[in-house]
């Protein structure tokens, strides 16, 4: 298991906000995401490529970190991966376990990831970094590298852009309090390299939309 770190009050504050916000919206968010992969062939293509890389690296457990209601975890399992999910929100994990009772889901934080060193063959963080402040990202990537086997693939998805905004409601008008961070792939790639990853590919999704998506493929060096 990971060694538990001393966390300061500012870290505890934003984590508490994210946890309580997603507990509040868990049901409505799950309904919104339920069929989202069915209508997006480009995301399915990205996930299929990730699955192929996991198999090429020898296969094994795959961690979906920030899994929410488990729809991506389920899709990865459908691609033949031994996928399990971890999320900060107990409400989200409750929904994921109820919806996908044959898969494993655990409550946990990517800032203090309680997985054994080198215990996963692949790791995905699919739009789950968007609430992590910049100064916490290196800690998160350090945990990702620690739990991944050497040569294991990492897949990140996030909002492309600059700046942050405070989100006070969402997913059916429910109250929330989370900061949403947009980032440039070059900055995220630099953090990855500093953490010991090699960056393999970059994909931009929906480039003409108001908030495009960015995807980075990386590998444990």
Short mmCIF file of C-alpha atoms in Angstrom, two decimals:
data_model
loop_
_atom_site.label_atom_id
_atom_site.label_comp_id
_atom_site.label_asym_id
_atom_site.label_seq_id
_atom_site.Cartn_x
_atom_site.Cartn_y
_atom_site.Cartn_z
CA UNK A 1 0.00 0.00 0.00
CA UNK A 2 1.07 3.60 -0.48
CA UNK A 3 2.65 5.42 2.44
CA UNK A 4 0.10 7.95 3.67
CA UNK A 5 1.41 11.49 3.33
CA UNK A 6 0.90 14.48 5.59
CA UNK A 7 -1.68 16.65 3.86
CA UNK A 8 -2.06 20.36 4.50
CA UNK A 9 -5.37 22.10 5.11
CA UNK A 10 -5.61 23.53 1.58
CA UNK A 11 -5.32 20.05 0.09
CA UNK A 12 -7.92 18.70 2.47
CA UNK A 13 -10.25 21.58 1.56
CA UNK A 14 -10.35 21.07 -2.20
CA UNK A 15 -10.52 17.31 -1.83
CA UNK A 16 -13.49 17.67 0.53
CA UNK A 17 -15.21 19.98 -1.96
CA UNK A 18 -14.71 17.52 -4.82
CA UNK A 19 -15.88 14.58 -2.72
CA UNK A 20 -19.05 16.25 -1.46
CA UNK A 21 -19.87 17.75 -4.88
CA UNK A 22 -19.70 14.41 -6.66
CA UNK A 23 -21.56 12.66 -3.88
CA UNK A 24 -24.35 15.17 -4.54
CA UNK A 25 -24.47 14.67 -8.31
CA UNK A 26 -23.60 10.94 -8.47
CA UNK A 27 -27.01 9.75 -9.67
CA UNK A 28 -27.59 12.45 -12.27
CA UNK A 29 -23.99 12.25 -13.52
CA UNK A 30 -24.29 8.49 -13.95
CA UNK A 31 -27.46 8.90 -16.00
CA UNK A 32 -25.80 11.52 -18.20
CA UNK A 33 -22.74 9.33 -18.83
CA UNK A 34 -24.59 6.03 -19.19
CA UNK A 35 -24.58 5.89 -23.02
CA UNK A 36 -21.92 8.53 -23.72
CA UNK A 37 -19.36 6.10 -25.15
CA UNK A 38 -21.91 4.63 -27.55
CA UNK A 39 -22.14 7.91 -29.46
CA UNK A 40 -18.45 8.86 -29.62
CA UNK A 41 -16.38 6.69 -31.98
CA UNK A 42 -13.23 8.75 -31.41
CA UNK A 43 -13.19 8.11 -27.67
CA UNK A 44 -13.84 4.43 -28.30
CA UNK A 45 -10.88 4.45 -30.71
CA UNK A 46 -8.62 5.98 -28.04
CA UNK A 47 -9.72 3.45 -25.42
CA UNK A 48 -9.23 0.57 -27.86
CA UNK A 49 -5.68 1.75 -28.53
CA UNK A 50 -4.98 1.88 -24.81
CA UNK A 51 -6.33 -1.65 -24.39
CA UNK A 52 -4.08 -2.86 -27.20
CA UNK A 53 -1.06 -1.30 -25.48
CA UNK A 54 -1.91 -2.97 -22.16
CA UNK A 55 -2.10 -6.36 -23.88
CA UNK A 56 1.16 -5.72 -25.75
CA UNK A 57 2.87 -4.95 -22.42
CA UNK A 58 1.82 -8.34 -21.04
CA UNK A 59 -1.62 -7.61 -19.62
CA UNK A 60 -2.73 -7.54 -16.00
CA UNK A 61 -4.82 -5.31 -13.71
CA UNK A 62 -5.78 -1.89 -15.06
CA UNK A 63 -6.69 0.98 -12.74
CA UNK A 64 -9.33 3.53 -13.77
CA UNK A 65 -8.48 6.39 -11.39
CA UNK A 66 -11.34 8.82 -10.86
CA UNK A 67 -13.72 6.27 -12.33
CA UNK A 68 -16.97 8.04 -11.39
CA UNK A 69 -19.96 5.76 -12.01
CA UNK A 70 -17.78 3.17 -13.74
CA UNK A 71 -18.85 3.54 -17.38
CA UNK A 72 -15.25 3.68 -18.67
CA UNK A 73 -14.22 0.84 -16.35
CA UNK A 74 -17.05 -1.24 -17.83
CA UNK A 75 -15.98 -0.37 -21.38
CA UNK A 76 -12.38 -1.38 -20.67
CA UNK A 77 -13.59 -4.67 -19.21
CA UNK A 78 -15.60 -5.19 -22.38
CA UNK A 79 -12.36 -4.79 -24.33
CA UNK A 80 -10.93 -7.72 -22.40
CA UNK A 81 -9.00 -5.84 -19.71
CA UNK A 82 -8.93 -6.74 -16.02
CA UNK A 83 -10.16 -3.26 -15.10
CA UNK A 84 -11.09 -1.88 -11.69
CA UNK A 85 -12.08 1.61 -10.55
CA UNK A 86 -11.02 4.03 -7.81
CA UNK A 87 -12.85 7.25 -7.01
CA UNK A 88 -12.75 9.91 -4.29
CA UNK A 89 -16.55 10.02 -4.01
CA UNK A 90 -18.26 7.28 -1.98
CA UNK A 91 -21.49 8.23 -3.75
CA UNK A 92 -19.96 7.54 -7.14
CA UNK A 93 -18.51 4.23 -5.94
CA UNK A 94 -21.92 3.20 -4.60
CA UNK A 95 -23.47 3.86 -8.02
CA UNK A 96 -20.62 2.05 -9.81
CA UNK A 97 -20.94 -1.03 -7.60
CA UNK A 98 -24.70 -1.13 -8.03
CA UNK A 99 -24.54 -0.69 -11.81
CA UNK A 100 -21.58 -3.01 -12.43
CA UNK A 101 -21.68 -5.58 -9.62
CA UNK A 102 -19.21 -7.90 -11.35
CA UNK A 103 -16.42 -5.30 -11.32
CA UNK A 104 -14.27 -4.02 -8.44
CA UNK A 105 -14.56 -0.43 -7.24
CA UNK A 106 -12.82 1.25 -4.31
CA UNK A 107 -12.96 4.64 -2.60
CA UNK A 108 -9.57 6.36 -2.78
CA UNK A 109 -7.68 9.52 -3.70
CA UNK A 110 -5.19 9.91 -6.52
CA UNK A 111 -3.21 12.27 -4.26
CA UNK A 112 -2.54 9.40 -1.82
CA UNK A 113 -3.09 6.32 -3.92
CA UNK A 114 -3.34 3.15 -1.84
CA UNK A 115 -2.16 0.64 -4.41
CA UNK A 116 1.00 -1.46 -4.14
CA UNK A 117 4.13 -0.45 -6.01
CA UNK A 118 4.17 -1.91 -9.52
CA UNK A 119 0.77 -3.54 -9.03
CA UNK A 120 -1.02 -2.40 -12.19
CA UNK A 121 -0.30 -3.09 -15.85
CA UNK A 122 -2.03 0.05 -17.10
CA UNK A 123 -3.61 3.19 -15.67
CA UNK A 124 -6.18 5.62 -17.01
CA UNK A 125 -7.24 8.99 -15.59
CA UNK A 126 -10.14 10.00 -17.82
CA UNK A 127 -11.09 13.62 -17.18
CA UNK A 128 -10.40 13.03 -13.47
CA UNK A 129 -7.42 15.42 -13.26
CA UNK A 130 -9.53 18.46 -14.07
CA UNK A 131 -10.14 19.34 -10.42
CA UNK A 132 -6.54 18.76 -9.25
CA UNK A 133 -4.62 22.02 -8.65
CA UNK A 134 -1.39 22.50 -10.57
CA UNK A 135 0.81 22.16 -7.49
CA UNK A 136 -0.71 18.75 -6.71
CA UNK A 137 -0.30 17.26 -10.21
CA UNK A 138 3.36 16.20 -9.71
CA UNK A 139 2.34 14.29 -6.55
CA UNK A 140 -0.44 12.55 -8.48
CA UNK A 141 1.88 11.62 -11.35
CA UNK A 142 4.42 10.33 -8.83
CA UNK A 143 1.79 7.93 -7.49
CA UNK A 144 0.82 6.90 -11.02
CA UNK A 145 4.41 5.99 -11.84
CA UNK A 146 4.89 4.19 -8.52
CA UNK A 147 1.92 1.85 -8.98
CA UNK A 148 2.52 1.16 -12.69
CA UNK A 149 4.77 -1.66 -13.78
CA UNK A 150 7.84 -0.65 -15.79
CA UNK A 151 6.74 -0.24 -19.40
CA UNK A 152 3.06 0.07 -18.43
CA UNK A 153 0.90 2.49 -20.44
CA UNK A 154 -0.80 5.56 -18.99
CA UNK A 155 -3.76 7.32 -20.63
CA UNK A 156 -4.85 10.81 -19.61
CA UNK A 157 -7.87 12.81 -20.80
CA UNK A 158 -8.49 16.42 -19.80
CA UNK A 159 -9.95 19.77 -20.85
CA UNK A 160 -7.73 21.62 -23.32
CA UNK A 161 -7.22 25.32 -22.75
CA UNK A 162 -6.05 27.86 -20.20
CA UNK A 163 -7.21 29.00 -16.81
CA UNK A 164 -9.64 27.75 -14.19
CA UNK A 165 -13.20 28.46 -13.15
CA UNK A 166 -15.29 27.73 -10.10
CA UNK A 167 -18.21 25.45 -10.90
CA UNK A 168 -21.10 25.98 -8.48
CA UNK A 169 -23.75 23.74 -10.02
CA UNK A 170 -24.07 21.00 -12.61
CA UNK A 171 -25.59 17.76 -13.86
CA UNK A 172 -29.20 18.71 -13.38
CA UNK A 173 -28.65 21.92 -11.47
CA UNK A 174 -27.31 20.31 -8.30
CA UNK A 175 -25.04 22.45 -6.10
CA UNK A 176 -21.32 21.90 -6.52
CA UNK A 177 -18.12 23.62 -5.48
CA UNK A 178 -15.21 22.51 -7.64
CA UNK A 179 -12.55 24.36 -9.59
CA UNK A 180 -12.27 23.13 -13.19
CA UNK A 181 -8.78 23.45 -14.66
CA UNK A 182 -8.04 23.59 -18.38
CA UNK A 183 -4.51 22.74 -19.45
CA UNK A 184 -2.21 22.69 -22.43
CA UNK A 185 -0.85 19.29 -23.47
CA UNK A 186 2.72 20.64 -23.46
CA UNK A 187 2.47 21.48 -19.76
CA UNK A 188 0.95 18.13 -18.83
CA UNK A 189 3.59 16.35 -20.92
CA UNK A 190 6.35 18.21 -19.08
CA UNK A 191 4.92 17.14 -15.71
CA UNK A 192 4.80 13.56 -16.99
CA UNK A 193 8.44 13.62 -18.10
CA UNK A 194 9.51 15.04 -14.75
CA UNK A 195 7.67 12.15 -13.04
CA UNK A 196 9.51 9.56 -15.14
CA UNK A 197 7.12 8.93 -18.02
CA UNK A 198 7.83 8.95 -21.72
CA UNK A 199 5.10 10.70 -23.72
CA UNK A 200 4.12 8.72 -26.82
CA UNK A 201 1.19 10.50 -28.49
CA UNK A 202 -1.20 13.42 -28.24
CA UNK A 203 -4.79 13.52 -29.53
CA UNK A 204 -7.14 16.51 -29.65
CA UNK A 205 -10.85 15.70 -29.46
CA UNK A 206 -13.58 18.03 -30.76
CA UNK A 207 -11.13 20.84 -31.64
CA UNK A 208 -13.89 23.17 -32.88
CA UNK A 209 -15.95 23.00 -29.69
CA UNK A 210 -15.81 25.67 -26.99
CA UNK A 211 -13.84 23.36 -24.68
CA UNK A 212 -11.90 20.74 -26.67
CA UNK A 213 -10.50 17.62 -25.10
CA UNK A 214 -6.87 16.53 -25.01
CA UNK A 215 -5.58 12.99 -24.64
CA UNK A 216 -2.00 11.97 -23.85
CA UNK A 217 -0.57 8.47 -24.16
CA UNK A 218 2.49 7.92 -21.96
CA UNK A 219 4.54 5.00 -20.70
CA UNK A 220 6.38 4.20 -17.48
CA UNK A 221 10.12 4.49 -18.23
#
